[in-house]
Amino acid sequence: MEKRDFQKEFEKVFGQLTGRYSSWEVWNDFLYVTAASFANVVKTEQWEKREEEYLSRINKYPKEIQEKFPELMSILALALEDKPEQDFLGSMYHRLNLHQKQKGQFFTPYHISELMAEISIGSKESMDEEIRRKGFISVNDSCCGAGAMLVAFANVARKHGLNYQNRVLFIAQDIDRTAALMCYIQLSLLGCSAVVIVGDSLLKPGFHPDNEVWYTPFYYLNYWRFQGAESEEAVIVPSDVPAALADLLCEDQDGQIVLKMEGVA
Ligand SMILES: C[S@@+](CC[C@H](N)C(=O)[O-])C[C@H]1O[C@@H](n2cnc3c(N)ncnc32)[C@H](O)[C@@H]1O
């Protein structure tokens, strides 16, 4: 059977959306409606706000064009199912010439991300030991882009016999909402338990009140697994942060709440 070229299929459907609107606007609408449809499987405090933004974005388009958004999503899902070892959205972002050079948005080629994940994952023994002790391992990319490093980490973990869907907690942050949503969508589709934060990781790291936080559907399924981890560091958990994340926060020298740096970041 002939191999499908998912990038070409995606580009074709995407092109059918861009007559009246710029590629940039369509890309961001696609990301938002897809991300909101994943996040709103759970009725959270953000549910109404996300539903409103979802409707305001999708209702700009005529009915027959609206149907192209789930079509794009299904091509993306099939592409990642066919080959999880790739940064599909990051590649499309470059291919469609949407990346913002001024923000340093040159995403790491997948094979380099894979090499870095192999180096940072450590030995099977140390991974097993951490899982025995805490029940899970965590990985953080504080400038996540479309999530290439974290996608690679998930695939490398699986290769080492680790069920990344319930044994790895993925933490991601990016100053740019477009990038963060790409990461959120890809991690959601790969079934990662992930927290993706939109915000400046230097000035407003982690759960700063100005930051937007997106939890993947698998995070909601597995959050209880990430509880009860041992921590020797002082931890302050803002009230809207699930307690499961407490172990991943600590105070830095300036008294700011930051995410502990672990893994490939
Ligand atoms: C070179 S890309 C790397 C992305 C990803 N880690 C990868 O390897 O493909 C750098 C990313 O950092 C983000 N970024 C730049 N400054 C940042 C900051 N202060 N806080 C959070 N993200 C930032 C950019 O938006 C961009 O997506």
Tab-separated table of C-alpha atoms and ligand atoms in Angstrom:
chain	number	residue	atom	x	y	z
A	1	MET	CA	0.000	0.000	0.000
A	2	GLU	CA	1.261	3.485	-0.817
A	3	LYS	CA	2.512	5.445	2.202
A	4	ARG	CA	0.426	8.536	2.978
A	5	ASP	CA	2.166	11.872	2.984
A	6	PHE	CA	0.464	13.440	6.007
A	7	GLN	CA	2.393	16.714	5.763
A	8	LYS	CA	1.180	17.194	2.195
A	9	GLU	CA	-2.408	16.297	3.162
A	10	PHE	CA	-2.285	18.731	6.078
A	11	GLU	CA	-0.915	21.512	3.872
A	12	LYS	CA	-3.665	20.948	1.297
A	13	VAL	CA	-6.538	21.147	3.810
A	14	PHE	CA	-4.859	24.083	5.570
A	15	GLY	CA	-4.697	25.909	2.222
A	16	GLN	CA	-8.484	25.518	1.847
A	17	LEU	CA	-8.919	27.523	5.058
A	18	THR	CA	-6.727	30.461	4.203
A	19	GLY	CA	-8.690	32.242	1.432
A	20	ARG	CA	-10.235	34.921	3.621
A	21	TYR	CA	-7.882	34.767	6.584
A	22	SER	CA	-4.115	34.880	6.882
A	23	SER	CA	-2.178	31.651	7.441
A	24	TRP	CA	-1.140	32.983	10.849
A	25	GLU	CA	-4.752	33.547	11.950
A	26	VAL	CA	-5.921	30.164	10.659
A	27	TRP	CA	-2.985	28.397	12.349
A	28	ASN	CA	-3.786	30.011	15.695
A	29	ASP	CA	-7.514	29.301	15.330
A	30	PHE	CA	-6.747	25.672	14.516
A	31	LEU	CA	-4.477	25.372	17.555
A	32	TYR	CA	-6.957	27.018	19.891
A	33	VAL	CA	-10.061	25.070	18.850
A	34	THR	CA	-8.125	21.797	18.996
A	35	ALA	CA	-6.521	22.546	22.370
A	36	ALA	CA	-9.797	23.764	23.873
A	37	SER	CA	-11.631	20.650	22.692
A	38	PHE	CA	-9.053	18.505	24.528
A	39	ALA	CA	-8.887	20.645	27.675
A	40	ASN	CA	-12.646	21.003	27.992
A	41	VAL	CA	-13.211	17.270	28.412
A	42	VAL	CA	-13.005	18.231	32.083
A	43	LYS	CA	-15.176	20.919	33.632
A	44	THR	CA	-12.537	23.168	35.184
A	45	GLU	CA	-12.602	26.814	36.253
A	46	GLN	CA	-11.397	27.745	32.769
A	47	TRP	CA	-14.137	25.789	30.984
A	48	GLU	CA	-16.523	28.719	30.225
A	49	LYS	CA	-13.734	31.066	29.151
A	50	ARG	CA	-12.257	28.452	26.832
A	51	GLU	CA	-15.667	27.569	25.400
A	52	GLU	CA	-16.297	31.264	24.663
A	53	GLU	CA	-12.966	31.719	22.912
A	54	TYR	CA	-13.515	28.448	21.021
A	55	LEU	CA	-16.882	29.690	19.719
A	56	SER	CA	-15.632	33.160	18.839
A	57	ARG	CA	-12.803	31.645	16.787
A	58	ILE	CA	-14.767	28.894	15.007
A	59	ASN	CA	-17.865	30.999	14.280
A	60	LYS	CA	-15.828	33.383	12.104
A	61	TYR	CA	-15.824	30.689	9.423
A	62	PRO	CA	-18.734	29.507	7.258
A	63	LYS	CA	-20.139	26.068	8.220
A	64	GLU	CA	-18.484	24.130	5.372
A	65	ILE	CA	-15.106	25.661	6.267
A	66	GLN	CA	-15.530	24.931	9.977
A	67	GLU	CA	-15.462	21.234	9.075
A	68	LYS	CA	-11.883	21.603	7.889
A	69	PHE	CA	-10.657	22.053	11.484
A	70	PRO	CA	-11.536	18.500	12.630
A	71	GLU	CA	-10.190	17.287	9.290
A	72	LEU	CA	-6.812	18.890	10.084
A	73	MET	CA	-6.925	17.407	13.567
A	74	SER	CA	-7.575	13.926	12.208
A	75	ILE	CA	-4.639	14.188	9.771
A	76	LEU	CA	-2.424	15.252	12.672
A	77	ALA	CA	-3.677	12.400	14.884
A	78	LEU	CA	-3.147	9.838	12.098
A	79	ALA	CA	0.325	11.207	11.382
A	80	LEU	CA	1.360	10.831	15.036
A	81	GLU	CA	-0.217	7.385	15.250
A	82	ASP	CA	1.607	6.301	12.111
A	83	LYS	CA	4.900	7.740	13.358
A	84	PRO	CA	5.036	9.030	16.955
A	85	GLU	CA	8.750	9.770	16.572
A	86	GLN	CA	8.350	13.196	15.043
A	87	ASP	CA	7.504	16.831	15.793
A	88	PHE	CA	4.691	17.027	13.236
A	89	LEU	CA	3.340	20.471	14.164
A	90	GLY	CA	6.825	21.951	14.565
A	91	SER	CA	7.705	20.729	11.075
A	92	MET	CA	4.452	22.084	9.617
A	93	TYR	CA	5.050	25.417	11.384
A	94	HIS	CA	8.383	25.725	9.582
A	95	ARG	CA	7.048	24.303	6.314
A	96	LEU	CA	4.216	26.883	6.292
A	97	ASN	CA	6.759	29.579	7.147
A	98	LEU	CA	4.985	30.611	10.342
A	99	HIS	CA	7.897	30.480	12.777
A	100	GLN	CA	8.934	33.742	14.400
A	101	LYS	CA	12.647	34.248	14.009
A	102	GLN	CA	12.657	37.166	16.470
A	103	LYS	CA	11.536	34.776	19.249
A	104	GLY	CA	14.284	32.307	18.403
A	105	GLN	CA	11.744	29.827	17.120
A	106	PHE	CA	13.950	27.334	15.397
A	107	PHE	CA	12.792	23.997	16.648
A	108	THR	CA	15.301	21.247	17.274
A	109	PRO	CA	15.343	18.600	14.534
A	110	TYR	CA	13.713	15.452	15.880
A	111	HIS	CA	16.792	13.205	15.696
A	112	ILE	CA	18.787	15.712	17.820
A	113	SER	CA	15.939	15.840	20.371
A	114	GLU	CA	16.022	12.051	20.460
A	115	LEU	CA	19.757	12.012	21.110
A	116	MET	CA	19.334	14.551	23.938
A	117	ALA	CA	16.506	12.512	25.430
A	118	GLU	CA	18.680	9.371	25.324
A	119	ILE	CA	21.449	11.217	27.189
A	120	SER	CA	19.172	12.763	29.807
A	121	ILE	CA	17.011	9.739	30.545
A	122	GLY	CA	19.934	8.053	32.296
A	123	SER	CA	20.268	4.369	32.972
A	124	LYS	CA	17.345	1.964	33.199
A	125	GLU	CA	18.413	1.212	36.800
A	126	SER	CA	18.277	4.851	37.936
A	127	MET	CA	14.924	5.335	36.199
A	128	ASP	CA	13.514	2.192	37.840
A	129	GLU	CA	14.890	3.286	41.210
A	130	GLU	CA	13.208	6.699	40.957
A	131	ILE	CA	9.933	5.075	39.965
A	132	ARG	CA	10.186	2.645	42.886
A	133	ARG	CA	10.784	5.596	45.227
A	134	LYS	CA	8.311	8.151	43.849
A	135	GLY	CA	6.098	6.203	41.470
A	136	PHE	CA	7.039	8.365	38.483
A	137	ILE	CA	9.731	10.459	36.841
A	138	SER	CA	9.318	14.007	35.595
A	139	VAL	CA	10.750	15.951	32.729
A	140	ASN	CA	10.671	19.677	32.118
A	141	ASP	CA	11.311	21.863	29.069
A	142	SER	CA	10.968	25.501	30.095
A	143	CYS	CA	11.283	26.772	26.484
A	144	CYS	CA	9.267	23.956	24.942
A	145	GLY	CA	8.449	25.274	21.462
A	146	ALA	CA	6.230	22.678	19.770
A	147	GLY	CA	7.461	20.083	22.266
A	148	ALA	CA	10.058	18.209	20.183
A	149	MET	CA	12.253	17.472	23.218
A	150	LEU	CA	9.352	16.152	25.280
A	151	VAL	CA	7.934	14.115	22.398
A	152	ALA	CA	11.382	12.567	21.977
A	153	PHE	CA	11.602	11.905	25.720
A	154	ALA	CA	8.264	10.039	25.593
A	155	ASN	CA	9.421	7.886	22.697
A	156	VAL	CA	12.809	7.161	24.250
A	157	ALA	CA	11.134	6.256	27.573
A	158	ARG	CA	8.868	3.798	25.718
A	159	LYS	CA	11.890	2.321	23.960
A	160	HIS	CA	13.412	1.690	27.408
A	161	GLY	CA	10.289	-0.209	28.449
A	162	LEU	CA	8.724	2.610	30.475
A	163	ASN	CA	5.022	3.379	30.112
A	164	TYR	CA	5.402	7.134	29.669
A	165	GLN	CA	1.641	7.667	29.706
A	166	ASN	CA	1.367	7.015	33.432
A	167	ARG	CA	4.956	6.956	34.726
A	168	VAL	CA	6.248	10.270	33.392
A	169	LEU	CA	4.991	13.714	34.321
A	170	PHE	CA	5.756	16.175	31.519
A	171	ILE	CA	6.098	19.872	32.343
A	172	ALA	CA	6.418	22.455	29.577
A	173	GLN	CA	6.500	26.232	29.386
A	174	ASP	CA	6.815	28.707	26.550
A	175	ILE	CA	6.439	32.475	26.432
A	176	ASP	CA	4.568	32.153	23.155
A	177	ARG	CA	1.012	30.821	23.265
A	178	THR	CA	1.219	29.496	19.702
A	179	ALA	CA	4.236	27.361	20.574
A	180	ALA	CA	2.804	26.220	23.909
A	181	LEU	CA	-0.452	25.115	22.284
A	182	MET	CA	1.419	23.127	19.632
A	183	CYS	CA	3.226	21.353	22.443
A	184	TYR	CA	-0.017	20.826	24.387
A	185	ILE	CA	-1.794	19.283	21.384
A	186	GLN	CA	1.046	16.913	20.502
A	187	LEU	CA	1.528	15.761	24.102
A	188	SER	CA	-2.256	15.280	24.413
A	189	LEU	CA	-2.395	13.150	21.274
A	190	LEU	CA	0.524	11.021	22.415
A	191	GLY	CA	-1.279	10.371	25.692
A	192	CYS	CA	1.259	12.163	27.877
A	193	SER	CA	0.297	13.316	31.362
A	194	ALA	CA	1.394	16.900	30.916
A	195	VAL	CA	1.096	20.424	32.240
A	196	VAL	CA	1.793	23.091	29.626
A	197	ILE	CA	2.252	26.660	30.804
A	198	VAL	CA	2.101	29.839	28.720
A	199	GLY	CA	4.419	32.422	30.244
A	200	ASP	CA	7.931	33.770	30.522
A	201	SER	CA	10.003	31.080	32.210
A	202	LEU	CA	12.632	33.612	33.291
A	203	LEU	CA	10.403	36.332	34.748
A	204	LYS	CA	7.268	34.330	35.534
A	205	PRO	CA	8.218	30.709	35.885
A	206	GLY	CA	5.715	27.977	36.612
A	207	PHE	CA	2.346	28.751	38.154
A	208	HIS	CA	2.703	32.510	38.227
A	209	PRO	CA	-0.767	34.106	38.462
A	210	ASP	CA	-0.325	35.753	35.033
A	211	ASN	CA	0.350	32.431	33.336
A	212	GLU	CA	-2.148	30.294	31.445
A	213	VAL	CA	-2.048	26.591	32.375
A	214	TRP	CA	-3.199	23.695	30.182
A	215	TYR	CA	-3.524	20.135	31.530
A	216	THR	CA	-3.717	17.250	29.050
A	217	PRO	CA	-6.591	14.738	29.233
A	218	PHE	CA	-4.110	12.062	30.388
A	219	TYR	CA	-2.985	14.327	33.197
A	220	TYR	CA	-6.547	14.343	34.540
A	221	LEU	CA	-6.640	10.547	34.297
A	222	ASN	CA	-3.332	10.038	36.055
A	223	TYR	CA	-2.861	12.993	38.390
A	224	TRP	CA	-3.393	10.820	41.471
A	225	ARG	CA	-0.285	8.829	40.517
A	226	PHE	CA	1.855	11.929	40.919
A	227	GLN	CA	0.852	12.498	44.514
A	228	GLY	CA	2.730	11.580	47.616
A	229	ALA	CA	6.179	12.024	46.184
A	230	GLU	CA	8.918	12.710	48.735
A	231	SER	CA	10.378	16.167	48.759
A	232	GLU	CA	12.979	17.742	50.997
A	233	GLU	CA	12.522	21.225	49.582
A	234	ALA	CA	10.104	23.865	50.796
A	235	VAL	CA	7.064	23.816	48.616
A	236	ILE	CA	4.398	26.452	48.210
A	237	VAL	CA	1.425	25.506	46.143
A	238	PRO	CA	-0.861	28.240	44.831
A	239	SER	CA	-4.455	27.313	45.613
A	240	ASP	CA	-5.453	26.606	42.021
A	241	VAL	CA	-2.628	24.147	41.416
A	242	PRO	CA	-3.511	20.491	41.925
A	243	ALA	CA	-1.639	19.130	44.928
A	244	ALA	CA	-0.143	16.516	42.626
A	245	LEU	CA	2.261	19.139	41.380
A	246	ALA	CA	3.517	20.203	44.767
A	247	ASP	CA	6.620	18.085	44.572
A	248	LEU	CA	7.701	19.791	41.380
A	249	LEU	CA	7.772	23.280	42.831
A	250	CYS	CA	10.392	24.866	45.015
A	251	GLU	CA	11.491	28.296	46.137
A	252	ASP	CA	14.557	29.823	44.472
A	253	GLN	CA	17.068	32.150	46.212
A	254	ASP	CA	14.788	35.146	45.575
A	255	GLY	CA	11.806	33.434	47.144
A	256	GLN	CA	10.095	32.903	43.781
A	257	ILE	CA	8.129	29.736	43.193
A	258	VAL	CA	9.812	27.854	40.386
A	259	LEU	CA	9.604	24.447	38.807
A	260	LYS	CA	12.464	22.180	39.772
A	261	MET	CA	14.645	21.667	36.758
A	262	GLU	CA	14.916	18.033	35.816
A	263	GLY	CA	15.427	16.200	32.590
A	264	VAL	CA	15.979	17.575	29.131
A	265	ALA	CA	15.315	21.288	29.507
B	1	LIG	C1	14.887	27.451	19.967
B	1	LIG	S1	13.165	27.202	20.417
B	1	LIG	C2	13.350	25.617	21.161
B	1	LIG	C3	12.048	24.893	21.314
B	1	LIG	C4	12.136	23.445	21.768
B	1	LIG	N1	12.734	23.321	23.092
B	1	LIG	C5	12.895	22.614	20.770
B	1	LIG	O1	13.993	22.187	21.118
B	1	LIG	O2	12.385	22.376	19.677
B	1	LIG	C6	13.055	28.315	21.773
B	1	LIG	C7	11.637	28.516	22.338
B	1	LIG	O3	11.784	29.261	23.542
B	1	LIG	C8	10.723	30.160	23.648
B	1	LIG	N2	11.167	31.225	24.557
B	1	LIG	C9	12.040	32.249	24.311
B	1	LIG	N3	12.201	32.991	25.427
B	1	LIG	C10	11.437	32.415	26.402
B	1	LIG	C11	11.181	32.724	27.770
B	1	LIG	N4	11.757	33.777	28.377
B	1	LIG	N5	10.330	31.936	28.463
B	1	LIG	C12	9.752	30.865	27.868
B	1	LIG	N6	9.941	30.538	26.577
B	1	LIG	C13	10.780	31.299	25.851
B	1	LIG	C14	10.421	30.591	22.223
B	1	LIG	O4	9.087	31.060	22.076
B	1	LIG	C15	10.680	29.288	21.456
B	1	LIG	O5	9.489	28.560	21.285
